[in-house]
Coordinates of C-alpha atoms in Angstrom, one line a residue:
Chain A
X268 CA 3.0 79.4 54.8
X269 CA 1.1 77.6 52.2
X270 CA 2.7 75.3 49.3
X271 CA 1.0 75.5 45.2
X272 CA 2.4 72.9 43.1
X273 CA 1.4 73.3 39.7
X274 CA 1.8 70.9 36.8
X275 CA 5.1 69.3 38.0
X276 CA 6.7 67.1 36.2
X277 CA 10.2 64.8 36.4
X278 CA 11.3 62.2 34.3
X279 CA 14.6 60.9 35.5
X280 CA 15.7 59.5 31.5
X281 CA 12.9 58.0 30.1
X282 CA 11.2 57.2 33.7
X283 CA 8.7 59.3 34.4
X284 CA 9.2 59.5 38.6
X285 CA 6.5 62.5 38.7
X286 CA 3.4 62.9 36.3
X287 CA 1.0 66.0 36.0
X288 CA 1.5 66.6 40.2
X289 CA -1.2 68.8 41.7
X290 CA -1.1 69.8 45.0
X291 CA -2.3 72.3 47.7
X292 CA -0.4 72.4 51.2
X293 CA -2.1 75.1 53.4
X294 CA -0.5 76.7 56.1
X295 CA 0.2 75.2 59.7
X296 CA 0.0 71.8 58.2
X297 CA 1.7 68.5 59.3
X298 CA 1.4 66.3 55.6
X299 CA 2.8 63.0 54.6
X300 CA 3.4 62.2 51.3
X301 CA 3.0 58.6 51.8
X302 CA 3.8 55.7 49.4
X303 CA 5.8 52.6 48.4
X304 CA 9.7 52.7 47.0
X305 CA 10.2 54.5 43.8
X306 CA 6.9 56.6 43.6
X307 CA 8.1 59.7 43.4
X308 CA 7.3 61.0 47.4
X309 CA 11.0 62.5 48.1
X310 CA 12.0 63.3 44.2
X311 CA 8.4 66.0 44.7
X312 CA 9.9 67.0 48.1
X313 CA 13.5 67.8 46.9
X314 CA 11.5 70.3 44.1
X315 CA 10.0 72.2 47.0
X316 CA 13.2 72.5 48.4
X317 CA 14.6 73.1 45.2
X318 CA 17.5 70.2 45.2
X319 CA 15.8 69.0 42.3
X320 CA 14.2 70.8 39.4
X321 CA 11.2 69.7 37.5
X322 CA 10.5 69.5 34.1
X323 CA 8.1 71.4 33.7
X324 CA 5.6 72.8 36.6
X325 CA 5.2 75.7 39.1
X326 CA 6.7 76.1 43.0
X327 CA 5.2 78.5 44.6
X328 CA 5.3 79.3 48.6
X329 CA 3.1 81.7 50.4
X330 CA 2.1 83.8 46.6
X331 CA 6.2 83.5 45.6
X332 CA 6.8 81.8 42.8
X333 CA 10.3 79.5 43.4
X334 CA 10.7 77.4 40.5
X335 CA 13.7 79.3 39.9
X336 CA 14.9 80.1 42.5
X337 CA 18.2 78.4 44.3
X338 CA 18.4 76.2 46.9
X339 CA 19.9 78.3 49.2
X340 CA 17.2 81.8 48.5
X341 CA 13.8 79.5 49.0
X342 CA 13.9 79.7 52.8
X343 CA 13.4 75.9 53.7
X344 CA 14.6 73.6 56.4
X345 CA 15.3 70.2 55.2
X346 CA 15.9 66.9 57.3
X347 CA 17.8 64.2 55.7
X348 CA 17.8 60.2 56.0
X349 CA 21.0 60.2 57.2
X350 CA 21.2 63.4 59.3
X351 CA 24.1 64.7 57.4
X352 CA 25.7 66.3 60.3
X353 CA 28.6 68.1 59.6
X354 CA 31.1 65.6 60.9
X355 CA 33.9 68.0 61.2
X356 CA 32.2 70.4 63.6
X357 CA 30.3 70.1 67.3
X358 CA 27.2 69.8 67.5
X359 CA 27.5 73.4 68.6
X360 CA 29.0 74.6 65.2
X361 CA 26.9 72.3 63.2
X362 CA 22.8 73.8 64.6
X363 CA 25.4 78.0 64.6
X364 CA 26.0 77.3 60.4
X365 CA 22.9 78.3 59.5
X366 CA 23.0 81.6 61.0
X367 CA 27.0 81.9 60.3
X368 CA 26.4 82.1 56.7
X369 CA 24.0 84.7 56.9
X370 CA 25.0 87.9 54.7
X371 CA 26.4 90.7 56.6
X372 CA 23.6 92.7 56.8
X373 CA 21.8 89.7 58.4
X374 CA 23.7 87.8 60.6
X375 CA 23.6 88.3 64.2
X376 CA 26.5 88.7 67.0
X377 CA 28.3 85.7 68.1
X378 CA 26.7 86.4 71.8
X379 CA 23.0 86.4 70.1
X380 CA 23.7 82.9 67.6
X381 CA 24.9 81.5 71.3
X382 CA 21.1 82.2 73.0
X383 CA 19.7 81.3 69.9
X384 CA 21.1 77.5 69.6
X385 CA 21.6 76.7 72.9
X386 CA 17.6 77.8 73.1
X387 CA 17.3 75.3 70.2
X388 CA 18.9 72.6 72.3
X389 CA 16.7 73.0 74.7
X390 CA 14.3 72.8 73.0
X391 CA 15.2 69.4 71.3
X392 CA 16.5 68.4 74.9
X393 CA 19.8 68.0 74.0
X394 CA 21.2 71.0 75.7
X395 CA 24.5 68.6 77.2
X396 CA 25.3 67.4 73.6
X397 CA 27.0 71.7 72.7
X398 CA 30.4 70.2 72.0
X399 CA 30.2 66.6 71.3
X400 CA 31.1 65.5 67.5
X401 CA 28.0 63.4 65.4
X402 CA 29.6 60.4 65.2
X403 CA 29.2 60.2 69.8
X404 CA 26.0 60.7 69.4
X405 CA 23.5 57.7 68.9
X406 CA 21.1 57.9 65.5
X407 CA 18.1 59.7 67.7
X408 CA 20.3 62.1 69.4
X409 CA 21.9 62.9 65.2
X410 CA 18.7 63.4 64.4
X411 CA 17.3 65.5 66.9
X412 CA 20.7 67.8 65.9
X413 CA 19.9 67.9 62.2
X414 CA 16.0 69.1 63.2
X415 CA 17.5 72.0 65.5
X416 CA 20.1 72.6 62.8
X417 CA 17.4 72.5 60.1
X418 CA 14.7 75.1 62.5
X419 CA 18.0 78.1 63.2
X420 CA 17.1 79.8 60.3
X421 CA 13.4 79.7 61.3
X422 CA 12.1 78.4 57.7
X423 CA 9.2 79.4 56.3
X424 CA 8.6 75.0 55.7
X425 CA 10.5 71.9 57.4
X426 CA 10.7 69.5 54.6
X427 CA 11.8 65.8 56.0
X428 CA 13.3 63.0 54.3
X429 CA 12.4 59.7 55.3
X430 CA 13.4 61.3 58.7
X431 CA 12.7 57.7 61.3
X432 CA 13.9 55.7 58.4
X433 CA 17.3 55.5 59.9
X434 CA 16.4 54.1 63.7
X435 CA 15.1 51.4 65.7
X436 CA 11.8 50.7 65.8
X437 CA 11.7 52.3 69.7
X438 CA 13.7 55.3 68.8
X439 CA 11.3 55.8 65.6
X440 CA 8.2 56.2 68.0
X441 CA 9.2 57.9 70.7
X442 CA 10.3 60.1 67.6
X443 CA 6.7 60.4 65.8
X444 CA 5.6 61.6 68.8
X445 CA 7.9 63.9 69.7
X446 CA 7.6 65.1 65.9
X447 CA 4.1 65.7 66.5
X448 CA 4.2 67.6 69.9
X449 CA 7.1 70.2 67.9
X450 CA 4.7 70.5 65.2
X451 CA 2.1 71.4 67.7
X452 CA 4.0 74.1 69.3
X453 CA 6.3 75.7 66.6
X454 CA 3.2 75.0 64.2
X455 CA 5.7 75.6 61.1
X456 CA 4.3 74.2 57.8
X457 CA 5.9 70.7 57.6
X458 CA 5.9 68.0 54.5
X459 CA 7.9 64.6 55.5
X460 CA 7.7 62.1 53.4
X461 CA 7.4 58.1 54.7
X462 CA 6.7 54.6 52.9
X463 CA 5.9 53.4 56.3
X464 CA 1.6 54.1 56.4
X465 CA 1.9 53.6 60.0
X466 CA 3.6 56.5 60.5
X467 CA 1.8 59.0 58.5
X468 CA -1.0 57.7 59.8
X469 CA 0.4 58.6 63.0
X470 CA 1.9 61.7 63.0
X471 CA 0.1 64.0 60.0
X472 CA -2.6 66.2 59.9
X473 CA -2.4 65.7 56.6
X474 CA -2.0 62.5 54.3
X475 CA -0.9 62.3 50.6
X476 CA -0.8 58.7 49.0
X477 CA 1.3 58.5 46.2
X478 CA 1.7 55.7 43.4
X479 CA 3.7 56.3 39.9
X480 CA 4.6 59.6 39.8
X481 CA 0.6 60.4 40.6
X482 CA -1.2 61.5 43.7
X483 CA -3.8 58.7 44.7
X484 CA -5.5 60.6 47.8
X485 CA -5.4 63.9 50.1
X486 CA -6.8 64.3 53.2
X487 CA -6.8 63.1 56.6
X488 CA -5.5 60.7 57.7
X489 CA -9.9 59.3 59.0
X490 CA -10.7 59.8 55.6
X491 CA -8.5 58.3 53.8
X492 CA -8.6 55.2 56.2
X493 CA -12.7 55.0 56.1
X494 CA -13.0 56.6 52.5
X495 CA -10.5 55.1 50.5
X496 CA -10.3 57.2 46.7
X497 CA -9.5 53.7 45.0
X498 CA -8.4 50.1 44.8
X499 CA -4.7 51.0 45.5
X500 CA -5.5 53.7 48.3
X501 CA -7.1 50.8 50.7
X502 CA -4.9 48.1 50.3
X503 CA -2.2 50.3 51.0
X504 CA -3.7 51.9 54.4
X505 CA -4.2 49.1 56.8
X506 CA -4.9 46.0 55.8
X507 CA -7.5 44.5 53.3
X508 CA -8.8 41.5 52.9
X509 CA -9.7 41.3 48.4
X510 CA -12.7 39.7 47.7
X511 CA -13.3 38.8 44.2
X512 CA -16.9 37.6 43.7
X513 CA -17.7 35.6 41.2
X514 CA -21.6 36.3 41.5
X515 CA -23.3 39.3 42.5
X516 CA -25.0 37.4 45.2
X517 CA -26.1 37.6 48.4
X518 CA -27.3 34.3 49.1
X519 CA -23.8 32.7 47.4
X520 CA -22.1 34.4 49.5
X521 CA -24.9 33.2 52.6
X522 CA -23.6 29.2 50.9
X523 CA -20.4 30.5 51.4
X524 CA -20.9 31.3 55.5
X525 CA -20.9 35.1 54.4
X526 CA -23.4 37.4 55.3
X527 CA -22.8 40.9 53.6
X528 CA -24.7 44.1 53.6
X529 CA -26.1 45.0 50.1
X530 CA -23.0 43.8 47.5
X531 CA -22.3 46.9 44.5
X532 CA -19.6 45.6 42.6
X533 CA -17.4 42.6 42.0
X534 CA -14.1 43.3 44.7
X535 CA -14.7 44.0 47.7
X536 CA -12.5 45.3 49.9
X537 CA -12.8 44.5 53.7
X538 CA -10.9 45.5 56.6
X539 CA -10.5 42.6 59.4
X540 CA -12.0 44.7 61.9
X541 CA -15.1 44.5 59.9
X542 CA -15.4 40.8 60.2
X543 CA -17.5 39.1 62.9
X544 CA -17.2 36.4 63.6
X545 CA -19.5 34.0 65.6
X546 CA -19.1 29.6 66.8
X547 CA -21.4 28.0 63.7
X548 CA -24.4 26.7 65.0
X549 CA -24.9 23.3 64.5
X550 CA -27.4 23.2 61.8
X551 CA -25.8 25.5 59.2
X552 CA -23.4 23.6 57.8
X553 CA -20.5 26.3 57.2
X554 CA -17.3 26.2 55.4
X555 CA -15.2 28.6 57.3
X556 CA -12.9 27.5 59.6
X557 CA -10.5 29.0 62.1
X558 CA -7.5 28.0 60.5
X559 CA -4.6 30.5 63.1
X560 CA -4.6 32.8 65.3
X561 CA -2.1 35.6 66.5
X562 CA -1.8 37.7 70.0
X563 CA -0.8 41.1 69.1
X564 CA -0.9 42.5 72.6
X565 CA -4.7 43.6 72.8
X566 CA -6.4 42.7 69.2
X567 CA -6.1 39.3 68.2
X568 CA -5.4 38.6 64.2
X569 CA -7.6 35.7 62.7
X570 CA -7.2 33.4 60.1
X571 CA -9.8 32.2 58.7
X572 CA -9.6 29.3 55.4
X573 CA -13.4 29.3 52.9
X574 CA -12.5 26.7 50.9
X575 CA -15.6 27.8 48.4
X576 CA -14.0 31.1 48.4
X577 CA -12.0 32.3 44.9
X578 CA -12.0 28.7 43.4
X579 CA -9.8 26.8 45.6
X580 CA -10.3 28.7 48.6
X581 CA -8.8 31.8 50.3
X582 CA -7.4 33.2 53.8
X583 CA -9.2 36.3 55.1
X584 CA -7.5 38.1 58.2
X585 CA -10.6 39.0 60.8
X586 CA -9.1 41.3 64.0
X587 CA -10.8 41.7 67.1
X588 CA -10.8 42.4 70.8
X589 CA -8.6 40.7 72.9
X590 CA -11.4 40.6 75.4
X591 CA -14.1 39.4 72.9
X592 CA -11.7 36.8 72.0
X593 CA -11.1 35.3 74.9
X594 CA -15.1 35.0 75.5
X595 CA -15.5 33.3 72.7
X596 CA -13.3 30.7 73.4
X597 CA -12.2 29.5 70.1
X598 CA -10.2 26.8 68.4
X599 CA -7.8 26.4 65.8
X600 CA -10.0 24.1 63.4
X601 CA -13.8 25.3 64.5
X602 CA -16.2 26.3 62.4
X603 CA -17.2 30.1 62.2
X604 CA -19.9 31.4 60.3
X605 CA -18.4 35.3 59.8
X606 CA -20.7 38.1 59.1
X607 CA -19.1 41.5 57.3
X608 CA -20.0 45.0 58.7
X609 CA -18.3 46.9 55.6
X610 CA -16.6 46.3 52.5
X611 CA -15.4 49.0 50.1
X612 CA -16.7 48.5 46.6
X613 CA -14.3 48.3 44.0
X614 CA -14.7 46.8 40.0
Chain B
X60 CA 27.0 54.0 67.6
X61 CA 26.5 55.2 70.6
X62 CA 30.2 55.4 72.6
X63 CA 33.0 57.7 71.8
X64 CA 35.5 57.5 69.0
X65 CA 38.0 54.6 70.0
X66 CA 41.9 54.6 69.6
X67 CA 43.1 53.5 66.3
X68 CA 44.4 49.4 67.2
X69 CA 41.0 48.7 69.6
X70 CA 39.3 46.7 66.5
X71 CA 41.8 45.6 65.0
X72 CA 43.6 42.9 67.2
X73 CA 39.3 41.1 67.2
X74 CA 39.2 41.8 63.6
X75 CA 40.8 38.2 62.4
X76 CA 38.9 35.1 64.1
X77 CA 40.5 32.8 64.7
X78 CA 38.5 30.8 61.9
X79 CA 40.2 32.9 59.1
X80 CA 43.8 32.9 60.3
X81 CA 46.1 31.5 57.9
X82 CA 48.9 28.6 59.7
X83 CA 51.9 30.2 60.9
X84 CA 53.9 29.1 58.1
X85 CA 51.6 30.8 55.4
X86 CA 51.5 34.1 57.5
X87 CA 55.2 33.7 58.6
X88 CA 55.9 32.7 55.1
X89 CA 54.5 35.7 52.9
X90 CA 55.5 38.2 55.2
X91 CA 59.2 36.9 55.4
X92 CA 58.7 36.7 51.2
X93 CA 57.5 40.4 51.4
X94 CA 60.4 42.0 53.7
X95 CA 62.7 40.2 51.7
X96 CA 61.9 42.2 48.3
X97 CA 61.2 45.8 50.4
X98 CA 65.0 45.1 51.4
X99 CA 66.5 44.3 48.5
X100 CA 64.6 46.5 45.7
X101 CA 64.1 49.3 48.5
X102 CA 66.7 49.5 51.2
X103 CA 70.3 48.0 49.6
X104 CA 69.9 50.2 46.6
X105 CA 69.2 53.2 48.7
X106 CA 72.0 52.3 51.0
X107 CA 74.0 51.6 48.2
X108 CA 73.5 55.5 46.8
X109 CA 74.0 56.8 50.0
X110 CA 77.1 54.7 50.5
X111 CA 78.7 56.2 47.0
X112 CA 78.2 59.2 47.6
X113 CA 79.9 59.3 50.6
X114 CA 83.1 56.9 49.4
X115 CA 85.1 59.9 48.8
X116 CA 84.1 61.7 52.1
X117 CA 81.7 64.1 53.9
X118 CA 84.1 67.4 52.0
X119 CA 83.5 65.7 48.1
X120 CA 80.1 64.9 49.1
X121 CA 79.4 68.6 49.9
X122 CA 81.7 69.4 47.3
X123 CA 79.2 68.0 44.2
X124 CA 76.4 69.6 45.8
X125 CA 77.2 73.2 45.5
X126 CA 78.9 72.9 42.1
X127 CA 77.0 75.0 40.3
X128 CA 75.5 72.6 37.6
X129 CA 74.3 70.7 41.1
X130 CA 72.1 73.8 42.2
X131 CA 71.2 75.0 38.7
X132 CA 69.3 71.6 39.3
X133 CA 68.5 71.6 42.0
X134 CA 66.6 75.1 42.0
X135 CA 65.2 74.2 38.4
X136 CA 62.9 70.6 40.2
X137 CA 61.7 73.2 42.8
X138 CA 60.9 75.1 40.4
X139 CA 58.4 72.9 38.4
X140 CA 57.7 71.4 42.0
X141 CA 56.0 75.1 42.8
X142 CA 54.7 75.7 39.9
X143 CA 53.0 72.3 39.1
X144 CA 51.6 70.8 42.2
X145 CA 49.5 74.1 42.9
X146 CA 48.1 74.0 39.0
X147 CA 47.5 70.3 39.5
X148 CA 46.2 70.5 43.2
X149 CA 43.4 73.1 41.8
X150 CA 42.7 70.9 38.6
X151 CA 42.3 68.0 40.6
X152 CA 39.6 69.3 42.6
X153 CA 38.0 70.7 40.2
X154 CA 37.7 67.8 38.1
X155 CA 36.9 65.9 41.3
X156 CA 34.1 67.9 41.6
X157 CA 32.6 68.3 38.3
X158 CA 32.8 64.1 38.0
X159 CA 30.9 63.5 41.4
X160 CA 28.7 66.6 41.3
X161 CA 27.4 66.5 38.1
X162 CA 25.7 65.0 35.9
X163 CA 27.1 65.7 31.7
X164 CA 27.5 63.6 29.2
X165 CA 31.1 63.1 28.1
X166 CA 31.5 62.4 32.2
X167 CA 32.8 59.2 32.0
X168 CA 35.5 60.1 28.8
X169 CA 36.7 62.6 31.4
X170 CA 37.6 60.0 34.0
X171 CA 39.0 57.7 31.5
X172 CA 41.1 61.3 30.3
X173 CA 42.4 61.8 33.7
X174 CA 43.8 58.2 34.1
X175 CA 45.6 59.5 30.4
X176 CA 48.5 60.2 31.8
X177 CA 49.4 56.7 33.4
X178 CA 48.8 54.6 30.5
X179 CA 51.0 56.3 28.5
X180 CA 54.9 56.0 28.2
X181 CA 56.4 59.0 30.3
X182 CA 58.8 59.5 26.8
X183 CA 55.6 59.8 24.8
X184 CA 54.4 62.1 27.1
X185 CA 57.7 64.2 26.4
X186 CA 56.8 63.4 22.9
X187 CA 53.4 65.4 22.4
X188 CA 54.8 68.8 23.7
X189 CA 57.8 68.4 21.2
X190 CA 55.6 67.6 18.7
X191 CA 53.5 70.7 19.4
X192 CA 55.7 73.7 20.4
X193 CA 59.6 72.1 18.7
X194 CA 60.6 73.7 16.1
X195 CA 59.0 71.5 13.4
X196 CA 56.2 71.3 15.5
X197 CA 52.1 72.8 15.1
X198 CA 53.2 75.5 16.4
X199 CA 57.1 75.6 16.4
X200 CA 56.9 78.9 13.4
X201 CA 54.9 80.8 15.4
X202 CA 56.7 80.2 18.5
X203 CA 59.5 80.2 17.2
X204 CA 58.4 84.7 15.2
X205 CA 57.2 85.7 18.7
X206 CA 60.5 84.3 20.4
X207 CA 58.8 82.2 22.9
X208 CA 60.8 78.9 24.2
X209 CA 58.8 76.0 25.5
X210 CA 61.0 73.2 24.0
X211 CA 64.2 73.2 25.5
X212 CA 63.5 75.7 28.5
X213 CA 61.7 75.4 31.6
X214 CA 58.6 76.2 30.3
X215 CA 58.8 73.0 28.4
X216 CA 59.8 70.7 31.4
X217 CA 57.0 72.6 33.2
X218 CA 54.3 71.8 30.9
X219 CA 55.1 67.9 30.4
X220 CA 55.3 68.2 34.2
X221 CA 51.9 69.1 34.4
X222 CA 51.1 66.2 32.1
X223 CA 52.6 63.6 33.9
X224 CA 51.3 64.4 37.8
X225 CA 47.8 65.2 36.5
X226 CA 46.1 62.2 37.7
X227 CA 47.4 62.1 41.3
X228 CA 45.1 64.4 43.0
X229 CA 42.4 64.0 41.4
X230 CA 42.6 60.1 41.5
X231 CA 42.6 60.1 45.3
X232 CA 39.3 62.5 45.6
X233 CA 37.3 60.6 42.7
X234 CA 36.4 58.1 45.1
X235 CA 36.4 59.4 48.6
X236 CA 33.9 62.2 47.4
X237 CA 31.9 59.1 45.6
X238 CA 31.5 57.9 48.5
X239 CA 30.9 60.7 51.1
X240 CA 28.0 61.4 48.8
X241 CA 26.5 64.9 48.4
X242 CA 24.3 65.0 51.1
X243 CA 26.1 67.3 53.6
X244 CA 26.9 70.3 51.1
X245 CA 22.5 69.9 49.7
X246 CA 22.4 70.2 54.1
X247 CA 24.8 73.6 54.0
X248 CA 23.3 75.1 51.1
X249 CA 19.5 74.3 52.2
X250 CA 20.7 76.5 55.2
X251 CA 21.4 79.3 53.0
X252 CA 25.2 79.0 52.3
X253 CA 27.0 79.4 48.8
X254 CA 28.7 77.3 46.9
X255 CA 32.1 78.6 48.0
X256 CA 31.2 78.7 51.1
X257 CA 29.5 75.3 50.9
X258 CA 33.0 74.3 49.1
X259 CA 35.5 75.9 51.9
X260 CA 33.7 75.2 55.4
X261 CA 32.0 71.8 54.6
X262 CA 33.9 70.0 51.2
X263 CA 37.4 70.7 52.0
X264 CA 37.5 70.0 55.8
X265 CA 36.1 66.6 54.2
X266 CA 38.3 65.5 51.9
X267 CA 41.4 67.2 53.5
X268 CA 43.8 64.1 54.5
X269 CA 43.1 63.0 51.2
X270 CA 43.9 65.9 49.0
X271 CA 47.1 66.2 51.2
X272 CA 48.2 62.6 50.2
X273 CA 47.3 63.0 46.6
X274 CA 49.6 66.2 46.7
X275 CA 52.1 64.6 48.5
X276 CA 52.2 61.9 45.9
X277 CA 51.9 64.5 43.1
X278 CA 55.0 66.9 44.6
X279 CA 57.0 63.3 44.8
X280 CA 56.5 62.4 40.9
X281 CA 56.9 66.2 39.8
X282 CA 60.7 66.1 41.5
X283 CA 61.7 63.0 40.4
X284 CA 60.3 62.4 36.8
X285 CA 62.8 61.7 34.5
X286 CA 61.5 60.1 31.2
X287 CA 59.3 63.0 30.0
X288 CA 61.3 65.9 31.1
X289 CA 64.5 64.2 29.3
X290 CA 62.4 64.1 26.1
X291 CA 61.7 68.3 26.2
X292 CA 64.8 69.8 28.8
X293 CA 67.6 69.4 25.2
X294 CA 69.6 68.4 28.9
X295 CA 71.5 72.0 28.3
X296 CA 73.9 71.7 31.6
X297 CA 72.8 74.8 34.0
X298 CA 69.7 75.4 32.7
X299 CA 67.5 72.5 31.4
X300 CA 68.5 69.8 34.0
X301 CA 66.6 68.8 36.5
X302 CA 68.3 67.1 39.3
X303 CA 66.7 63.3 37.9
X304 CA 68.8 65.0 34.6
X305 CA 71.8 66.3 37.0
X306 CA 72.2 62.8 38.0
X307 CA 72.2 61.3 34.5
X308 CA 74.4 64.0 32.9
X309 CA 77.1 63.4 35.8
X310 CA 77.0 59.9 35.6
X311 CA 77.7 60.4 32.3
X312 CA 80.6 61.9 32.9
X313 CA 82.0 59.4 35.3
X314 CA 81.7 61.9 38.0
X315 CA 80.0 58.8 40.5
X316 CA 80.4 61.4 43.4
X317 CA 78.5 64.1 41.7
X318 CA 75.6 61.5 40.1
X319 CA 75.4 59.7 44.1
X320 CA 75.2 63.4 45.3
X321 CA 72.8 64.3 43.9
X322 CA 70.9 61.3 43.8
X323 CA 71.2 60.8 47.9
X324 CA 68.8 64.2 47.6
X325 CA 66.2 62.4 46.1
X326 CA 65.9 59.4 47.8
X327 CA 66.1 61.6 50.8
X328 CA 62.3 62.9 49.6
X329 CA 61.2 59.4 49.0
X330 CA 62.6 58.8 52.5
X331 CA 60.4 62.0 53.5
X332 CA 57.3 61.3 51.4
X333 CA 56.9 57.8 52.4
X334 CA 57.0 59.0 56.3
X335 CA 54.8 61.8 55.4
X336 CA 52.0 59.1 53.6
X337 CA 52.3 56.6 56.3
X338 CA 51.2 59.9 58.8
X339 CA 48.7 60.8 56.4
X340 CA 47.1 57.3 56.3
X341 CA 47.0 56.5 59.9
X342 CA 45.0 59.8 60.2
X343 CA 42.8 59.0 57.6
X344 CA 42.4 55.5 59.3
X345 CA 42.0 57.3 62.7
X346 CA 38.9 59.3 61.2
X347 CA 37.3 56.7 58.6
X348 CA 36.8 54.4 62.2
X349 CA 35.1 57.1 63.9
X350 CA 32.2 57.3 61.2

């Protein structure tokens, strides 16, 4: 079920939450709506669900205009950040709810409902919890039940609002992986909202970056990372060093101890892993020193200080694999020379 | 979050760490004052009512209660309760739903208006209706032309009691529903439930203890209201006296046993209300611990 959003505008009082948003989501994709707090991504998700109405614009799902249709008639499944499980019902009844409220002529028999619920519980690997109540479950379990509940009515679109936001870090990692696998098994068009760019990059097949009510870029994670459309996307996704250059001049950079392939602007965004470090030769007099380094497991993050850059000096972050760092045998306070392999230029 | 619900009282003992505890004399002193207050202003008067009712023996007590005026007063009180409590329950639920689930202009005005009966003197509450429906009132001439009696008749008493007891249910539900949020209801809607299905299957079970609590308070006030009812009733014996008014009328007639006998019924109602109230509070706290 493809989704097309055309010219969506939404205001809350004077605050423009969404501004002329146009978005097309192809069928069967797992799409992340990514952005900082307050950028409008949750509002857009709720508009797709029908929990909010846009001030302007249309929502078209699989060719059908859903803009004026009530949330209960849209055939969507919604998973909330805080699970929203029905606290007075058992896990079984929670999942069966959607099936039990179907109109009489569509409603399956209790036996069929039981079969379906147990199949879903097995899908989320929680069949042993069927008779428990939500308050007896852990956060990760609750979220999986919430997902099973949303899937029970076989929605054409699955919408998830920061589904892992309320969970511990390790549970979050497990569930991200699990959700990706589930999507590959079921192929339901899914859209999830997150402010965690690592999560978006890890889970989604398409990432849509939002900022202040507008879409900055849409594309596969690799595309967004390698070719950010503007400075915001470049800074928001992954780590970046921002270099404001005073002269468009390779020589100047050389004296600052930085070798750089042909500059194309005045602001360079450089990814830490694109900064190559060597121990400085004695005669070059490079001003860059290795200030500190942090061991992050497979990667070492290195803090470099350049007293000449940007006036009073600035810090650069570089990353290199663990093994290479050991080979170089660098110490705090060493002078180093730096080669920038690739930069994105923005004005 | 990983463990099954704790039984009530499990966390209470551990709630007050050593550092925050007041010295013994403060704790006993404050508790003592509270108990003294309760004994002086609640237990002693209640006990006195019962004593005075039975001072002339069980037979006199019983006779006082089966007297026609007393029976009529009891019936009228019950009628008022049976009409006003369900109506105010419906109004209260509707108001709480509107206030906590919708955004509309005048919302804060509505919330303020709900508290109005609490801030207005009961006598004034009664007077409002006399000024509207009394013989010299706004609708007075129209009503007498159509032979409809409101003031000095049961309908007036019911209206005054409706006004007085309106806030109870709404005030219990509004903070609870605001705290609960509407996510469960949104989830139900997204799964295909209609508005009414969502209300009966999701909202109502979640608010049931608070709702019962509000209904209980509403009932207690509906049966025991004096001021407003006194103004609109006209004190016509056997016709427009509720039980509280009957107590006043009997006492003014120097029928002490009659007065205290009727009062003992009201006192009994108070005790039953308190017991049910404690039960509901206990139930509510059990549920809250479970989240």
